XYZ file of C-alpha atoms in Angstrom:
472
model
C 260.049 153.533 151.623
C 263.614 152.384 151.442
C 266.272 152.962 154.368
C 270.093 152.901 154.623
C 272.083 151.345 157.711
C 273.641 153.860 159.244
C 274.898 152.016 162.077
C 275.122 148.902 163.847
C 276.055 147.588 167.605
C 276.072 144.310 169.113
C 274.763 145.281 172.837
C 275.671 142.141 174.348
C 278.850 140.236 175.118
C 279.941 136.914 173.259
C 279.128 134.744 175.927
C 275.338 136.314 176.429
C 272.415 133.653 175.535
C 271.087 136.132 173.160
C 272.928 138.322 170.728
C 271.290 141.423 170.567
C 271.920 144.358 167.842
C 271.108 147.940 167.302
C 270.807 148.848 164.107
C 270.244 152.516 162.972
C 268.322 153.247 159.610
C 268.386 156.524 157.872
C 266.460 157.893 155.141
C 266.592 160.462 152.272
C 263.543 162.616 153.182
C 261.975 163.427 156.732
C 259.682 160.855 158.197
C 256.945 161.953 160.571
C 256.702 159.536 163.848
C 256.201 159.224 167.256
C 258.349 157.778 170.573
C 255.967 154.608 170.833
C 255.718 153.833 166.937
C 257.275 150.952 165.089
C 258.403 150.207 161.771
C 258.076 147.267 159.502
C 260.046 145.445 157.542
C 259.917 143.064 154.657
C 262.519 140.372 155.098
C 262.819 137.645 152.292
C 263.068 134.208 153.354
C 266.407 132.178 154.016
C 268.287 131.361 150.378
C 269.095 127.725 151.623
C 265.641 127.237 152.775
C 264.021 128.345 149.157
C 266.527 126.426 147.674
C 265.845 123.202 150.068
C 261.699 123.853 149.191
C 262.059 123.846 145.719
C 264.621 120.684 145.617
C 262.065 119.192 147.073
C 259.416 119.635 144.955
C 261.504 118.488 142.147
C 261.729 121.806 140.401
C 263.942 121.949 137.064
C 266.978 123.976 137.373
C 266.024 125.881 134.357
C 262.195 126.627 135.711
C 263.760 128.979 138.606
C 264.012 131.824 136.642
C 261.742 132.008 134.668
C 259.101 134.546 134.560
C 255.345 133.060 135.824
C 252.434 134.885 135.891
C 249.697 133.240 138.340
C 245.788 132.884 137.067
C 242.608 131.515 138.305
C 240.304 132.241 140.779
C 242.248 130.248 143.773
C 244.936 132.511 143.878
C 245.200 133.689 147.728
C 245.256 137.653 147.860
C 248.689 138.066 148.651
C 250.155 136.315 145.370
C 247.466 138.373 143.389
C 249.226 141.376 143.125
C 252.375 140.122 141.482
C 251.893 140.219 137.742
C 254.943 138.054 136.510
C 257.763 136.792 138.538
C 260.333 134.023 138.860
C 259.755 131.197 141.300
C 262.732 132.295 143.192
C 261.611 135.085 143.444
C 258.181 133.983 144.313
C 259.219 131.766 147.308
C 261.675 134.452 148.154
C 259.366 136.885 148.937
C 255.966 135.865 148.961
C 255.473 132.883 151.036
C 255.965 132.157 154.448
C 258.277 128.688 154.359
C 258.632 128.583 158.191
C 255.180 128.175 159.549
C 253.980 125.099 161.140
C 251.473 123.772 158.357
C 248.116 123.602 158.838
C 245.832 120.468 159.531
C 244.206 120.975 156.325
C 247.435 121.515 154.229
C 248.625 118.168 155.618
C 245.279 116.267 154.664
C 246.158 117.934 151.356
C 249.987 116.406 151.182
C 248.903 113.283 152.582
C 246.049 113.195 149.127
C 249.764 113.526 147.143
C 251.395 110.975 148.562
C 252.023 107.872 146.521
C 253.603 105.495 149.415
C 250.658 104.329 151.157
C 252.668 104.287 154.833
C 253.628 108.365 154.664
C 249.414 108.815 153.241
C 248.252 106.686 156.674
C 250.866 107.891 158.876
C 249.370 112.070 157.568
C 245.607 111.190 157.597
C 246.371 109.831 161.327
C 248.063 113.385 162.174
C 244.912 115.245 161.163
C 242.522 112.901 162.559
C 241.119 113.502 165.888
C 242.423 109.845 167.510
C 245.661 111.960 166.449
C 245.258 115.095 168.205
C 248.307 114.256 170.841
C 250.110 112.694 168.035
C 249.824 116.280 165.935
C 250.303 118.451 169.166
C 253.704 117.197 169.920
C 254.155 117.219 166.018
C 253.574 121.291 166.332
C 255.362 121.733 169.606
C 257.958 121.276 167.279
C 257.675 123.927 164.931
C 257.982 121.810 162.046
C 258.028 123.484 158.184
C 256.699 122.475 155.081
C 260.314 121.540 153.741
C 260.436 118.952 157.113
C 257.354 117.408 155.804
C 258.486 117.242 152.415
C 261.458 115.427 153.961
C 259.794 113.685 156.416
C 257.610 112.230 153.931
C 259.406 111.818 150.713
C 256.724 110.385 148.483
C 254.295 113.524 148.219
C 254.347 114.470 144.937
C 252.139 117.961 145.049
C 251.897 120.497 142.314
C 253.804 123.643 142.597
C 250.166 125.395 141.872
C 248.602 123.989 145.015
C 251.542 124.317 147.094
C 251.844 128.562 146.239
C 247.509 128.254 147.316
C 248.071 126.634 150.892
C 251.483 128.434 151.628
C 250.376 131.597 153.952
C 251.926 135.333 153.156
C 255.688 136.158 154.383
C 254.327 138.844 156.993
C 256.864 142.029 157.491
C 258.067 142.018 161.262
C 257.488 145.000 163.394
C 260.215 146.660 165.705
C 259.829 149.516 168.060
C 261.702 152.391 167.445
C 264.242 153.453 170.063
C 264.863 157.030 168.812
C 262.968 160.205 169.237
C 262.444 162.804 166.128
C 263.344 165.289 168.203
C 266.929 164.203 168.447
C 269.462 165.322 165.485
C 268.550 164.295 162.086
C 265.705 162.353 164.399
C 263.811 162.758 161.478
C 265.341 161.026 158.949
C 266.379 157.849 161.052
C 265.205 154.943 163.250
C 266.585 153.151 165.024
C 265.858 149.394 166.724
C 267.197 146.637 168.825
C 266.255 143.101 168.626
C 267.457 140.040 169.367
C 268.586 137.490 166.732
C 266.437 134.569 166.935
C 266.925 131.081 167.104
C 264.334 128.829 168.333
C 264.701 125.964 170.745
C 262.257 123.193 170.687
C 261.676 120.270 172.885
C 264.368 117.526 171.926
C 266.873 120.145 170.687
C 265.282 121.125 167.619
C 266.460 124.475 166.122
C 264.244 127.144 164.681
C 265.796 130.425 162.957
C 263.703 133.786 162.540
C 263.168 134.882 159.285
C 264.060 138.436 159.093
C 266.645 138.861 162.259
C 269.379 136.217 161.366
C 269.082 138.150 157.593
C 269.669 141.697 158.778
C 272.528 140.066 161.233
C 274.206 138.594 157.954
C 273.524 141.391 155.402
C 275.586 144.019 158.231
C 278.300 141.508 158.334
C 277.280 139.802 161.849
C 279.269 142.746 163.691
C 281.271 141.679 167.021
C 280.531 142.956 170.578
C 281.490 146.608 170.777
C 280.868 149.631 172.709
C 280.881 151.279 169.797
C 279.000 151.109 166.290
C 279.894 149.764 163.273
C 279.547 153.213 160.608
C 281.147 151.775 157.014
C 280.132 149.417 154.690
C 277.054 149.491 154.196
C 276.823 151.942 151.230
C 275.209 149.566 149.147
C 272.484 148.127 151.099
C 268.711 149.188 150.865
C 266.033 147.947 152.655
C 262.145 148.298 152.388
C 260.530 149.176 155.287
C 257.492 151.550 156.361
C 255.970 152.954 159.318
C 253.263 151.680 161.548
C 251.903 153.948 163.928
C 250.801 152.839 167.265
C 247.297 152.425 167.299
C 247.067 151.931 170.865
C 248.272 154.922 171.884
C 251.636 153.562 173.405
C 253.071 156.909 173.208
C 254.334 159.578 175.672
C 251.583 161.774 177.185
C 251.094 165.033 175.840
C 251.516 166.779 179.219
C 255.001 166.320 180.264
C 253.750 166.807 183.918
C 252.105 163.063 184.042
C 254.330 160.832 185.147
C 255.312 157.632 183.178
C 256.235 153.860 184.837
C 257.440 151.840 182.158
C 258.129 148.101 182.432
C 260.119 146.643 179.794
C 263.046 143.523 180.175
C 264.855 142.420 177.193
C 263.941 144.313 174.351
C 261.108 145.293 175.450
C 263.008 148.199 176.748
C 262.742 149.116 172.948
C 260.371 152.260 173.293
C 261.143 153.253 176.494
C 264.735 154.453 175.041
C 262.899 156.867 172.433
C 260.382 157.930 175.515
C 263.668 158.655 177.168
C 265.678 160.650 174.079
C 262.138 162.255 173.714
C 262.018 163.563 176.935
C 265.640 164.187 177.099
C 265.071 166.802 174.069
C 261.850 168.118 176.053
C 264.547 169.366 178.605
C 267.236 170.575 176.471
C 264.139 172.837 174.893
C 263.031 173.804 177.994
C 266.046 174.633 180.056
C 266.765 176.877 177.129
C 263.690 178.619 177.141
C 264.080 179.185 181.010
C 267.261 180.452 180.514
C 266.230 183.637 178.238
C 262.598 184.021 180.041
C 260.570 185.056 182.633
C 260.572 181.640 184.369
C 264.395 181.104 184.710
C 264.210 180.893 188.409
C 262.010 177.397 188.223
C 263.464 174.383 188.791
C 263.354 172.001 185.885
C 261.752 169.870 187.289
C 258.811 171.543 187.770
C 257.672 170.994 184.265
C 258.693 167.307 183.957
C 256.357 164.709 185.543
C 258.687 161.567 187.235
C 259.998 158.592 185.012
C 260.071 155.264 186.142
C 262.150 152.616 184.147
C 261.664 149.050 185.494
C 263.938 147.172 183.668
C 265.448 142.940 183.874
C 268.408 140.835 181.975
C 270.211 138.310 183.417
C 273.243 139.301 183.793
C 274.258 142.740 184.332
C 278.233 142.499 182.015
C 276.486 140.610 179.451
C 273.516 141.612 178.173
C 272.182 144.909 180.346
C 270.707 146.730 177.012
C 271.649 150.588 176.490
C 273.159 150.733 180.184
C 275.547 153.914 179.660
C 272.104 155.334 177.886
C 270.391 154.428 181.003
C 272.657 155.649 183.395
C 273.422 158.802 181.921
C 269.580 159.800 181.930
C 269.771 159.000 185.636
C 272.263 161.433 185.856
C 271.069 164.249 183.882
C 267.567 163.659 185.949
C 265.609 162.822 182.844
C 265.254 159.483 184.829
C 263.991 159.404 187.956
C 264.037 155.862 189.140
C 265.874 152.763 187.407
C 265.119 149.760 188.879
C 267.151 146.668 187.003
C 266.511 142.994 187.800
C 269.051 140.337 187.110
C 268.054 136.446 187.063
C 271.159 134.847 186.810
C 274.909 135.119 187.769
C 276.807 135.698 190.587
C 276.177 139.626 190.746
C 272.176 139.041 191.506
C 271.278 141.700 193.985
C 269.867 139.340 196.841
C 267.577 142.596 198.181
C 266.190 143.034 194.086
C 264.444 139.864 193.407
C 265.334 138.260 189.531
C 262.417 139.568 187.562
C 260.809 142.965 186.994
C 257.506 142.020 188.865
C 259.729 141.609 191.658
C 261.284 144.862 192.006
C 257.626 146.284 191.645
C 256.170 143.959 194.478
C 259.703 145.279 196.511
C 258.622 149.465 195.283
C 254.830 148.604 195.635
C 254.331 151.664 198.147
C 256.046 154.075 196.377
C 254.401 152.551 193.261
C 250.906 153.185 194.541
C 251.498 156.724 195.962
C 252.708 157.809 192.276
C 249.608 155.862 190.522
C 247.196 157.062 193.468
C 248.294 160.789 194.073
C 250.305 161.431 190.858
C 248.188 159.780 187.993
C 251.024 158.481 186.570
C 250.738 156.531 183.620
C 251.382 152.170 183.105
C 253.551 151.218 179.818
C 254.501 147.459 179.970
C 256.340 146.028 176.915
C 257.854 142.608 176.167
C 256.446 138.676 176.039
C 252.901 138.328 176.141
C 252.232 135.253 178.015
C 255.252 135.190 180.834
C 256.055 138.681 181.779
C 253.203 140.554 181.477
C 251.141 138.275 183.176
C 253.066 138.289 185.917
C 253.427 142.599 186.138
C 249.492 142.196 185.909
C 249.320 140.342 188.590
C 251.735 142.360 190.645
C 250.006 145.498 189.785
C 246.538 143.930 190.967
C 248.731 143.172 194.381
C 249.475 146.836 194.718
C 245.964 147.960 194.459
C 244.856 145.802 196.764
C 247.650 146.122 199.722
C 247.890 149.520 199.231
C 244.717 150.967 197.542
C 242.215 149.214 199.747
C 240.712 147.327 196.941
C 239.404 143.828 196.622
C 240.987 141.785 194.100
C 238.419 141.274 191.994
C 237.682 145.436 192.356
C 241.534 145.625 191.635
C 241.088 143.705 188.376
C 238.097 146.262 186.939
C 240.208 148.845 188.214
C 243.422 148.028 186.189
C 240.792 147.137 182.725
C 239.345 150.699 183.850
C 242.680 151.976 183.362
C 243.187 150.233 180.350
C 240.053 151.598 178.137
C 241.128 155.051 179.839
C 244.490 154.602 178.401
C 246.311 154.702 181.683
C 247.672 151.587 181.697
C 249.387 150.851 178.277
C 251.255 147.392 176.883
C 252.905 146.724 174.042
C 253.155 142.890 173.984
C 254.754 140.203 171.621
C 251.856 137.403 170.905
C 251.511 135.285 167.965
C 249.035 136.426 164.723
C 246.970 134.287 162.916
C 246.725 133.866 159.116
C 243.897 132.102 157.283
C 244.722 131.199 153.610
C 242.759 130.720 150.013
C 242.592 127.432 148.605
C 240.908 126.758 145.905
C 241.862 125.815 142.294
C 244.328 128.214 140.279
C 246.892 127.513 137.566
C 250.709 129.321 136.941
C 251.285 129.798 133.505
C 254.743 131.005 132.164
C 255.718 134.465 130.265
C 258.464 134.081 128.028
C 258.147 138.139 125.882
C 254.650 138.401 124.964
C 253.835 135.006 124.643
C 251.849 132.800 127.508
C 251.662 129.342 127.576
C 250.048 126.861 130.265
C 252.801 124.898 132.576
C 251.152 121.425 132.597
C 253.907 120.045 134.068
C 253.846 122.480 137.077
C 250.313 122.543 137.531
C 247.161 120.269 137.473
C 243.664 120.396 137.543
C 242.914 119.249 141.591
C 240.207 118.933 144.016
C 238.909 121.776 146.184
C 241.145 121.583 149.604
C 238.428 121.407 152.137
C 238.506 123.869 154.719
C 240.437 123.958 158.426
C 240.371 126.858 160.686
C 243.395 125.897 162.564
C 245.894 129.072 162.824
C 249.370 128.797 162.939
C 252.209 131.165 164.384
C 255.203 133.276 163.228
C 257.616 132.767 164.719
C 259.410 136.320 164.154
C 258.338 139.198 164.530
């Protein structure tokens, strides 16, 4: 489907480590989601980058745009579908130039290269007396136009390179809106930071589709408001993804919720929140004109828990009026922030949200023990929620009487039983075709074979070795 931008916000100040933006999309017809659901979208890949790839490979000026139509048996599934297109337009949106090439690719370039030092110095970073050698080669998230620079003298067919290059993946966001909300039908709405890698000795790294949608909304200053105008023109293609992990809001608004989210991954619990918000609004309107007007509200509304970390509170606290003002209206029922850095750190808090759950852990356990409430955790995979794992083991065994190893099947019992929920950024794997394939050029109706951009070469032999995106 294609999306408009509605809207756009820079959440955090110019002097935060991360910028962050919320952008709001808005579409034509209604669009059936859930609070919990994300949305992808298909970012091309940085013009100067493209540009620098096919420089590289020595492509003519006058081959860029011209219309190719790719044939032969080698031709990886994802290029497969594209009938005829121009090589811009090809490396634009097809291939993924920002991956760390695989082993195999690199015995491939180091086949193509005619200076025998940069063919000795490759087969040694594939070998296994290499293996440290290659490991602190990949710890730097090096590209395939860094190799072609780093090693001037492969000479590889644009054929073979468009077999080993993996897809350009879309990258997923978590929609912060509920479709209950006005017009919550026809938008969504995200927040996301815009990356920029660091690697060891200072190397740099940009995201593929976050520094683009920062530059095509004009890279809009801090604000507490949004940015509304100018972006008439722009459409985007995106499409739903459902969770299929059922990382959604319970069906009975009587269960209570914990969610643990720092950063962005605060992401869905802002649509639980407008969700439940709406649930209210309904509600108390319903008790106003029935038989039940006497209730309190919150008699039909199970507690919410928002754990929630940044590091400092004035410069990069995500959605914090949003926050606050469901504390007040009592659609929140505890917000619990932890701050890692600055002078305004809480001393009694603790820096991380792991912290602030080992400091509630009673109160924790009595809702999980005699309320049932329900675990979300969002955010990085391999720091964060380890570390809220682990703290949530600790509470089950302080205050639940349970061994840890008991405490552990408990929490994986909760898991399958889809109590205890997470929604976690980790890398994905690709594997790629390889074999022999041929681009031949469409000029009206007539087809003829591009000898100088493709050659008859040897099967690439195989290497399971994955690699990551680096975006989501």
């Amino acid at each position: 489907m294609s999306a408009k931008i509605n809207s756009v916000q820079c959440l955090t100040s110019p002097d935060a480590l991360k910028r962050t933006l919320s952008i709001e999309f808005g579409f034509d017809d209604d669009v059936e989601y859930a609070p919990g659901d994300s949305f992808g979208i298909w970012a091309p890949n940085d013009e100067a980058l493209i540009r620098g790839v096919l420089a590289a490979l020595e492509v003519k000026d006058n081959d860029l745009t011209k219309y190719y139509k790719l044939e032969g048996e080698g031709i990886p599934s994802h290029l497969q579908p594209v009938q005829s297109a121009t090589l811009l337009d090809i490396f634009r949106y097809s291939v993924d130039l920002t991956s760390v090439p695989k082993k195999a690719n690199i015995r491939l370039y180091a086949d193509h290269a005619t200076d025998l030092s940069d063919k000795q110095k490759l087969m040694f970073l594939t070998s296994k007396q290499g293996t440290d050698l290659f490991n602190a080669f990949r710890a730097q998230g090096p590209t395939f136009l860094d190799i072609l620079h780093t090693f001037p003298s492969i000479k590889i067919p644009l054929a073979r390179v468009l077999e080993t290059l993996p897809p350009l993946q879309p990258r997923y966001y978590s929609i912060t809106n509920s479709p209950m909300a006005k017009n919550g039908h026809r938008r969504w709405a995200c927040a996301f930071n815009v990356i920029t890698y660091e690697f060891p000795e200072g190397v740099k790294r940009r995201g593929v589709c976050t520094p683009w949608l920062d530059q095509l909304s004009g890279k809009v200053p801090f604000d507490k408001k949004a940015v509304t105008t100018g972006f008439d023109h722009l459409r985007l293609p995106m499409f739903l993804k459902p969770n299929e992990t059922k990382f959604n809001l319970p069906v009975d608004t009587m269960k209570p919720v914990i969610m643990i989210g720092p950063g962005t991954g605060v992401a869905p619990f802002m649509g639980f929140l407008e969700h439940r918000a709406e649930q209210r609004k309904i509600k108390k309107r319903f008790m106003n004109i029935g038989t039940g007007s006497r209730q309190h509200l919150e008699d039909h509304f199970g507690e919410m828990w928002l754990f929630y970390g940044c590091r400092h509170r004035e410069k990069d606290w995500l959605f914090r009026e949003s926050m606050e003002q469901f504390k007040k209206e009592g659609v929140l029922t505890e917000l619990q922030v932890a701050v890692s850095r600055g002078e305004d750190v809480p001393t009694n808090n603790g820096k991380y949200v792991q912290d602030l759950i080992k400091k509630e852990s009673m109160r924790v356990w009595n809702l999980l023990d005699k309320k049932g409430a329900l675990i979300y955790v969002c955010g990085d995979a391999k720091g964060m929620a380890k570390s809220v794992h682990d703290e949530l083991i600790n509470v089950l065994v302080e205050h639940g009487g349970f061994e840890k190893t008991a405490a552990m099947l408990e929490l994986n019992k909760w898991a399958q039983e889809k109590r205890y929920l997470r929604d976690l950024l980790k890398d994905n794997s690709i594997s790629t075709a390889a074999n022999s394939s041929t681009m031949v050029e469409v000029t009206g109706h007539r087809e003829s074979n591009m000898d100088d951009l493709c050659e008859a070469e040897d099967e690439l032999d195989g290497d399971d070795d994955d690699h990551d995106i680096k975006d989501r």
